[in-house]
Short mmCIF file of C-alpha atoms and ligand atoms in Angstrom, two decimals:
data_model
loop_
_atom_site.label_atom_id
_atom_site.label_comp_id
_atom_site.label_asym_id
_atom_site.label_seq_id
_atom_site.Cartn_x
_atom_site.Cartn_y
_atom_site.Cartn_z
CA MET A 203 21.44 7.79 17.75
CA THR A 204 22.85 8.19 14.25
CA ARG A 205 23.42 11.16 12.02
CA THR A 206 20.34 10.97 10.49
CA ASP A 207 18.21 10.66 13.80
CA GLN A 208 20.03 13.38 15.24
CA ALA A 209 19.12 15.85 12.38
CA THR A 210 15.64 16.00 13.64
CA SER A 211 13.73 16.69 17.09
CA LYS A 212 11.91 13.85 18.76
CA ARG A 213 8.39 14.34 17.10
CA PRO A 214 6.94 14.97 14.22
CA ALA A 215 6.08 18.69 13.71
CA LYS A 216 2.61 17.80 12.66
CA ALA A 217 2.27 15.62 15.79
CA LYS A 218 3.51 18.31 17.75
CA GLY A 219 1.22 20.77 16.60
CA ARG A 220 3.72 23.86 16.09
CA ALA A 221 6.61 24.96 13.94
CA ARG A 222 10.20 23.73 14.29
CA ALA A 223 13.38 24.85 13.11
CA VAL A 224 14.67 22.62 10.11
CA ALA A 225 17.55 23.15 7.29
CA PRO A 226 15.95 24.75 4.49
CA SER A 227 15.33 21.89 1.84
CA PRO A 228 18.34 21.67 -1.02
CA LEU A 229 15.41 21.05 -3.33
CA PRO A 230 11.93 22.43 -3.61
CA GLU A 231 10.31 18.73 -4.28
CA LEU A 232 11.95 17.34 -0.64
CA ARG A 233 10.38 18.20 2.42
CA PRO A 234 12.05 20.14 5.19
CA GLY A 235 13.89 17.84 6.97
CA GLN A 236 14.03 14.78 4.82
CA SER A 237 17.10 12.74 4.53
CA VAL A 238 18.93 13.77 1.76
CA GLU A 239 21.37 10.68 2.41
CA LEU A 240 18.07 8.34 2.62
CA LEU A 241 17.23 9.63 -0.93
CA GLN A 242 20.70 8.79 -2.19
CA GLU A 243 20.74 5.51 -0.94
CA LEU A 244 17.51 4.72 -2.58
CA HIS A 245 18.52 6.19 -5.74
CA ILE A 246 15.91 8.88 -5.66
CA LEU A 247 18.70 11.57 -5.56
CA THR A 248 21.83 11.17 -7.53
CA ARG A 249 25.29 11.59 -5.78
CA GLU A 250 24.94 15.34 -6.87
CA GLY A 251 21.55 15.49 -4.91
CA LYS A 252 19.73 16.02 -8.23
CA LEU A 253 16.39 14.40 -9.37
CA ASN A 254 16.01 12.58 -12.75
CA GLN A 255 12.69 12.27 -14.43
CA ASP A 256 11.88 8.93 -13.14
CA SER A 257 13.12 9.74 -9.87
CA ARG A 258 10.98 12.59 -9.74
CA ARG A 259 7.80 10.68 -10.63
CA LYS A 260 8.73 8.20 -7.89
CA LEU A 261 9.16 11.00 -5.02
CA LYS A 262 6.10 12.53 -6.32
CA GLN A 263 3.78 9.18 -5.71
CA VAL A 264 5.35 8.20 -2.87
CA ASP A 265 5.27 11.68 -1.00
CA HIS A 266 1.73 12.33 -2.34
CA LEU A 267 0.87 8.47 -0.70
CA PHE A 268 2.63 10.01 2.49
CA GLN A 269 0.54 12.88 2.90
CA PHE A 270 -2.76 10.37 3.10
CA ILE A 271 -0.51 8.00 5.57
CA GLU A 272 0.74 10.99 7.80
CA LYS A 273 -2.82 12.32 8.31
CA LEU A 274 -4.18 8.84 9.28
CA LEU A 275 -1.43 8.00 11.69
CA GLY A 276 -2.16 11.56 13.19
CA GLU A 277 -5.43 10.49 13.88
CA LEU A 278 -4.79 6.65 15.07
CA LYS A 279 -4.91 5.39 18.62
CA PRO A 280 -2.39 2.70 18.06
CA HIS A 281 -3.62 -0.58 19.44
CA ALA A 282 -0.52 -1.52 21.40
CA GLY A 283 0.81 1.98 22.52
CA GLU A 284 2.83 2.02 19.74
CA LEU A 285 2.07 2.65 16.14
CA THR A 286 2.73 0.03 13.82
CA LEU A 287 2.89 -0.21 9.99
CA ALA A 288 3.13 -3.01 7.89
CA ASP A 289 4.28 -2.61 4.11
CA HIS A 290 3.53 -5.32 1.70
CA GLY A 291 5.14 -6.13 -1.59
CA ALA A 292 7.94 -3.45 -0.29
CA GLY A 293 10.27 -3.80 -3.19
CA LYS A 294 13.30 -1.68 -2.19
CA SER A 295 11.00 -0.09 0.74
CA TYR A 296 10.72 3.21 -0.38
CA LEU A 297 7.32 3.76 0.99
CA GLY A 298 8.72 2.45 4.36
CA PHE A 299 12.03 4.28 4.53
CA ILE A 300 10.24 7.44 3.46
CA VAL A 301 7.18 7.08 6.33
CA TYR A 302 10.17 6.24 8.97
CA ASP A 303 12.20 9.13 7.74
CA LEU A 304 9.50 11.69 7.99
CA TYR A 305 7.22 10.31 10.74
CA PHE A 306 8.43 7.38 12.95
CA LYS A 307 11.93 8.58 13.28
CA ALA A 308 11.20 11.96 15.04
CA LEU A 309 8.21 10.06 16.86
CA GLY A 310 11.01 8.17 18.78
CA SER A 311 8.42 5.06 19.00
CA GLY A 312 6.85 2.76 16.66
CA HIS A 313 7.40 -0.19 14.19
CA ILE A 314 7.45 -0.14 10.66
CA TYR A 315 7.43 -3.79 9.17
CA GLY A 316 8.65 -4.44 5.46
CA ILE A 317 7.12 -7.53 3.84
CA GLU A 318 8.84 -8.76 0.13
CA THR A 319 9.31 -12.15 -1.34
CA ARG A 320 12.74 -11.01 -3.19
CA ALA A 321 15.16 -11.95 -0.33
CA GLU A 322 17.96 -9.83 -1.86
CA LEU A 323 15.85 -6.84 -1.77
CA VAL A 324 15.14 -7.43 2.00
CA GLU A 325 18.31 -7.75 2.44
CA ARG A 326 19.47 -4.48 0.94
CA SER A 327 16.95 -2.99 3.38
CA ARG A 328 17.99 -4.56 6.27
CA GLN A 329 21.60 -2.90 5.62
CA LEU A 330 20.61 0.13 4.56
CA ALA A 331 18.18 0.67 7.85
CA GLU A 332 21.07 -0.57 9.78
CA ARG A 333 23.62 2.42 8.04
CA LEU A 334 20.75 4.86 8.87
CA GLY A 335 20.04 3.51 12.32
CA PHE A 336 16.24 3.09 11.54
CA GLU A 337 16.54 0.68 14.10
CA ARG A 338 12.68 0.21 14.43
CA MET A 339 12.24 -1.07 10.95
CA HIS A 340 12.09 -4.67 10.32
CA PHE A 341 12.22 -6.88 6.93
CA LEU A 342 10.91 -9.90 6.05
CA ALA A 343 11.61 -11.85 3.32
CA MET A 344 8.41 -13.83 2.72
CA SER A 345 4.77 -13.64 1.38
CA ALA A 346 2.18 -10.83 2.45
CA ALA A 347 0.19 -14.03 2.96
CA ALA A 348 3.05 -15.98 5.00
CA SER A 349 3.33 -12.74 6.76
CA THR A 350 -0.02 -13.20 8.60
CA ASN A 351 1.22 -15.86 10.98
CA ALA A 352 4.71 -14.97 11.11
CA THR A 353 6.04 -14.88 14.38
CA GLN A 354 8.12 -11.83 13.56
CA VAL A 355 5.12 -9.66 13.25
CA PRO A 356 2.64 -8.74 16.09
CA ALA A 357 -0.71 -9.75 16.77
CA SER A 358 -2.48 -6.33 15.88
CA ILE A 359 -0.93 -3.74 13.29
CA ASP A 360 -2.31 -0.36 13.03
CA VAL A 361 -1.80 0.43 9.52
CA VAL A 362 -1.49 -1.96 6.06
CA THR A 363 -0.05 -0.24 3.13
CA ALA A 364 0.49 -1.99 -0.09
CA LEU A 365 1.75 0.53 -3.23
CA HIS A 366 2.07 -1.53 -6.51
CA ALA A 367 2.01 -4.85 -4.62
CA CYS A 368 1.79 -7.54 -7.82
CA ASP A 369 -1.24 -9.23 -8.89
CA THR A 370 -2.82 -11.29 -5.70
CA ALA A 371 -0.56 -9.47 -3.10
CA THR A 372 -2.79 -6.63 -2.77
CA ASP A 373 -5.65 -9.35 -1.74
CA GLU A 374 -3.18 -11.06 0.49
CA ALA A 375 -2.40 -7.85 2.36
CA ILE A 376 -6.28 -7.25 2.92
CA ALA A 377 -6.51 -10.63 4.04
CA PHE A 378 -3.34 -9.78 6.76
CA GLY A 379 -4.91 -6.35 7.37
CA LEU A 380 -8.31 -8.15 8.48
CA ALA A 381 -6.63 -10.60 10.49
CA LYS A 382 -4.49 -8.02 12.49
CA GLN A 383 -7.64 -5.81 12.80
CA ALA A 384 -5.85 -3.14 10.91
CA GLN A 385 -7.24 0.56 11.85
CA ALA A 386 -6.35 1.20 8.02
CA MET A 387 -5.71 0.03 4.96
CA VAL A 388 -3.76 2.09 2.19
CA LEU A 389 -3.74 0.38 -0.98
CA VAL A 390 -2.72 1.23 -4.62
CA PRO A 391 -2.96 -2.14 -6.48
CA CYS A 392 -1.03 -3.14 -9.17
CA CYS A 393 -1.51 -5.22 -12.10
CA GLN A 394 -4.22 -8.09 -11.40
CA ALA A 395 -4.53 -11.31 -13.63
CA GLU A 396 -6.60 -13.66 -11.25
CA VAL A 397 -10.04 -12.40 -12.03
CA ALA A 398 -9.35 -12.08 -15.88
CA ALA A 399 -8.24 -15.58 -16.05
CA CYS A 400 -11.26 -16.82 -14.46
CA LEU A 401 -13.46 -14.19 -17.13
CA ARG A 402 -11.50 -15.78 -19.78
CA GLN A 403 -12.42 -19.46 -18.71
CA SER A 404 -16.20 -18.84 -18.81
CA LYS A 405 -16.29 -16.15 -21.48
CA ALA A 406 -18.01 -18.35 -24.36
CA LEU A 407 -20.79 -19.32 -21.60
CA GLN A 408 -21.41 -15.68 -20.42
CA LEU A 409 -21.32 -14.42 -24.44
CA ALA A 410 -24.33 -16.92 -24.96
CA ARG A 411 -25.63 -15.38 -21.64
CA THR A 412 -25.42 -12.19 -21.40
CA PRO A 413 -24.74 -8.79 -23.92
CA LEU A 414 -22.76 -7.64 -20.80
CA ALA A 415 -19.83 -10.06 -21.50
CA GLU A 416 -19.34 -7.61 -24.66
CA LEU A 417 -17.55 -5.47 -22.07
CA TRP A 418 -14.69 -8.30 -21.58
CA ARG A 419 -14.80 -10.14 -25.02
CA HIS A 420 -11.60 -8.73 -26.46
CA PRO A 421 -8.72 -9.87 -24.52
CA LEU A 422 -7.46 -6.06 -24.13
CA HIS A 423 -10.75 -5.58 -22.20
CA THR A 424 -10.85 -8.84 -20.16
CA ARG A 425 -7.81 -7.95 -18.46
CA GLU A 426 -8.93 -4.37 -17.89
CA MET A 427 -12.41 -5.52 -17.05
CA GLY A 428 -10.74 -7.95 -14.66
CA SER A 429 -8.57 -5.11 -12.90
CA GLN A 430 -11.63 -3.00 -12.58
CA LEU A 431 -13.75 -5.75 -11.46
CA THR A 432 -11.13 -6.84 -9.03
CA ASN A 433 -10.98 -3.39 -7.43
CA VAL A 434 -14.93 -3.28 -7.18
CA LEU A 435 -14.96 -6.25 -5.18
CA ARG A 436 -12.12 -5.51 -2.77
CA CYS A 437 -13.61 -2.26 -1.99
CA LEU A 438 -17.08 -3.97 -1.71
CA TYR A 439 -15.37 -6.77 0.67
CA LEU A 440 -13.42 -4.23 2.68
CA GLU A 441 -16.96 -2.49 3.68
CA SER A 442 -18.60 -5.74 4.21
CA GLN A 443 -15.68 -6.32 7.03
CA GLY A 444 -16.25 -3.29 8.97
CA TYR A 445 -14.40 -0.50 6.70
CA GLN A 446 -15.54 2.66 5.22
CA VAL A 447 -13.79 3.09 1.85
CA THR A 448 -12.69 5.88 -0.40
CA VAL A 449 -11.49 5.39 -3.76
CA THR A 450 -9.04 8.44 -5.64
CA GLU A 451 -6.51 9.17 -7.55
CA LEU A 452 -2.86 8.66 -6.48
CA VAL A 453 -1.13 11.18 -8.59
CA GLY A 454 -2.15 12.52 -12.11
CA TRP A 455 -2.68 9.74 -14.79
CA GLU A 456 0.39 11.29 -16.57
CA HIS A 457 2.67 9.89 -13.55
CA SER A 458 1.29 6.48 -13.59
CA MET A 459 -1.23 4.08 -15.14
CA LYS A 460 -1.49 2.01 -11.90
CA ASN A 461 -2.97 4.94 -10.17
CA GLU A 462 -5.94 3.79 -8.03
CA LEU A 463 -5.78 4.78 -4.36
CA ILE A 464 -7.89 2.75 -2.02
CA ILE A 465 -8.16 4.21 1.55
CA ALA A 466 -10.19 1.88 4.23
CA ARG A 467 -10.78 3.11 7.66
CA TRP A 468 -12.04 0.81 10.41
CA THR A 469 -15.42 1.59 11.57
CA GLY A 470 -16.57 -1.36 12.91
CA HIS A 471 -20.03 -1.23 10.79
CA LYS A 472 -19.82 -4.18 8.47
CA LYS A 473 -22.21 -3.32 5.96
CA ARG A 474 -24.88 -6.12 4.93
CA THR A 475 -25.60 -4.74 1.61
CA ALA A 476 -21.88 -4.37 0.56
CA ALA A 477 -21.83 -8.33 1.50
CA GLU A 478 -25.04 -8.92 -0.53
CA ARG A 479 -23.72 -7.20 -3.51
CA LEU A 480 -20.23 -8.43 -3.67
CA ARG A 481 -21.91 -12.21 -3.75
CA ALA A 482 -24.17 -10.92 -6.35
CA LEU A 483 -21.65 -9.44 -8.30
CA LEU A 484 -19.45 -12.82 -8.08
CA VAL A 485 -22.50 -14.73 -9.21
CA GLU A 486 -23.28 -12.37 -11.99
CA PHE A 487 -19.72 -12.63 -13.64
CA GLY A 488 -19.52 -16.51 -12.77
CA LEU A 489 -16.64 -15.83 -10.23
CA GLU A 490 -18.49 -17.97 -7.03
CA GLU A 491 -15.28 -19.74 -6.15
CA LEU A 492 -13.63 -16.45 -5.20
CA LEU A 493 -16.01 -16.38 -2.42
CA THR A 494 -14.03 -19.25 -0.66
CA THR A 495 -10.50 -18.13 -1.73
CA ARG A 496 -10.50 -14.35 -1.99
CA PHE A 497 -13.51 -12.99 0.06
CA SER A 498 -13.79 -15.55 2.45
CA ALA A 499 -13.98 -13.76 5.51
CA GLN A 500 -17.59 -14.00 7.46
CA SER A 501 -19.46 -10.37 7.89
C1 SAM Z 195 5.67 -3.06 -8.51
S1 SAM Z 195 6.71 -3.85 -7.21
C2 SAM Z 195 6.36 -2.63 -5.76
C3 SAM Z 195 7.52 -2.42 -5.02
C4 SAM Z 195 7.04 -1.15 -4.24
N1 SAM Z 195 6.17 -0.99 -3.33
C5 SAM Z 195 7.60 0.09 -4.79
O1 SAM Z 195 6.24 0.69 -4.83
O2 SAM Z 195 8.44 0.72 -5.39
C6 SAM Z 195 5.80 -4.82 -6.42
C7 SAM Z 195 6.68 -6.27 -5.34
O3 SAM Z 195 5.90 -7.01 -4.88
C8 SAM Z 195 6.58 -8.03 -4.40
N2 SAM Z 195 5.54 -9.20 -4.37
C9 SAM Z 195 5.19 -9.91 -5.14
N3 SAM Z 195 4.48 -10.66 -4.58
C10 SAM Z 195 4.54 -10.90 -3.70
C11 SAM Z 195 4.03 -11.02 -2.41
N4 SAM Z 195 2.82 -12.12 -2.52
N5 SAM Z 195 4.22 -10.72 -1.03
C12 SAM Z 195 4.70 -9.91 -1.01
N6 SAM Z 195 5.56 -9.26 -1.85
C13 SAM Z 195 5.34 -9.64 -3.14
C14 SAM Z 195 7.76 -8.26 -5.57
O4 SAM Z 195 8.83 -9.08 -5.32
C15 SAM Z 195 8.09 -6.63 -5.98
O5 SAM Z 195 8.96 -6.62 -5.26
#
């Protein structure tokens, strides 16, 4: 057991359902017991243990997201006895490390998989996890799509997260979640180019067909409409595949422009109307090809 592991009791305070004695937090922004060493390693805290403007924003985002994830983790019955979480487009793995530090560490079981295409970030995360003794964190240098069939990842995963995973990486994370029968998916989409590119291609045709195409005539609107439509399609897809979906803000808009939080919880009720509306929207916007690429799972 490492320094950081020894600092807390065996189970998260919430999971135990009673208060525990922890060292007072050195900063009001930190949670009781939160590892200062980890936050310094992630450069969220400076060497002097302070927050700057950027890192305060990052911490606020991740902390807020953690509150949603913590609630889900507390309610789930793990597929395989131990909780599993896969974080796609992990980057420096802020989210994975913070979820491990605040939940999995004291739980004493469960595994977190960080999936990221940039090998150098994966290697850094591996080294950091080793230094901190976060031995149930695993890092894979591959795309979210490739991780679905990776032998290092279990056949089922309880929670899928994707925080600002670029472009279609969020769609890959959703496909991963469906394949792994995820009980919950927590998605904060990033920029999206795929649907905007399709809208752009058929713009002239659509403008001749419907006044609604005015909604994406100007290039800026094409991009915005593409993003908005993508997230609407993702939600319908999840509903058609047996998930109950909630869409909310992650933090106030002043903190991040990419602020939409989609939480999907498995209920097993595959909504037929959602599948029908998904198809109708794709036809209406001239995006039928996405039915065979992005939204191909059967309802
Ligand atoms: C904007 S960063 C977000 C990183 C981290 N989740 C965060 O919020 O700090 C997006 C990350 O997704 C990674 N990425 C892009 N496409 C990916 C894919 N298809 N599969 C996995 N990772 C991907 C990028 O390399 C990048 O590190």
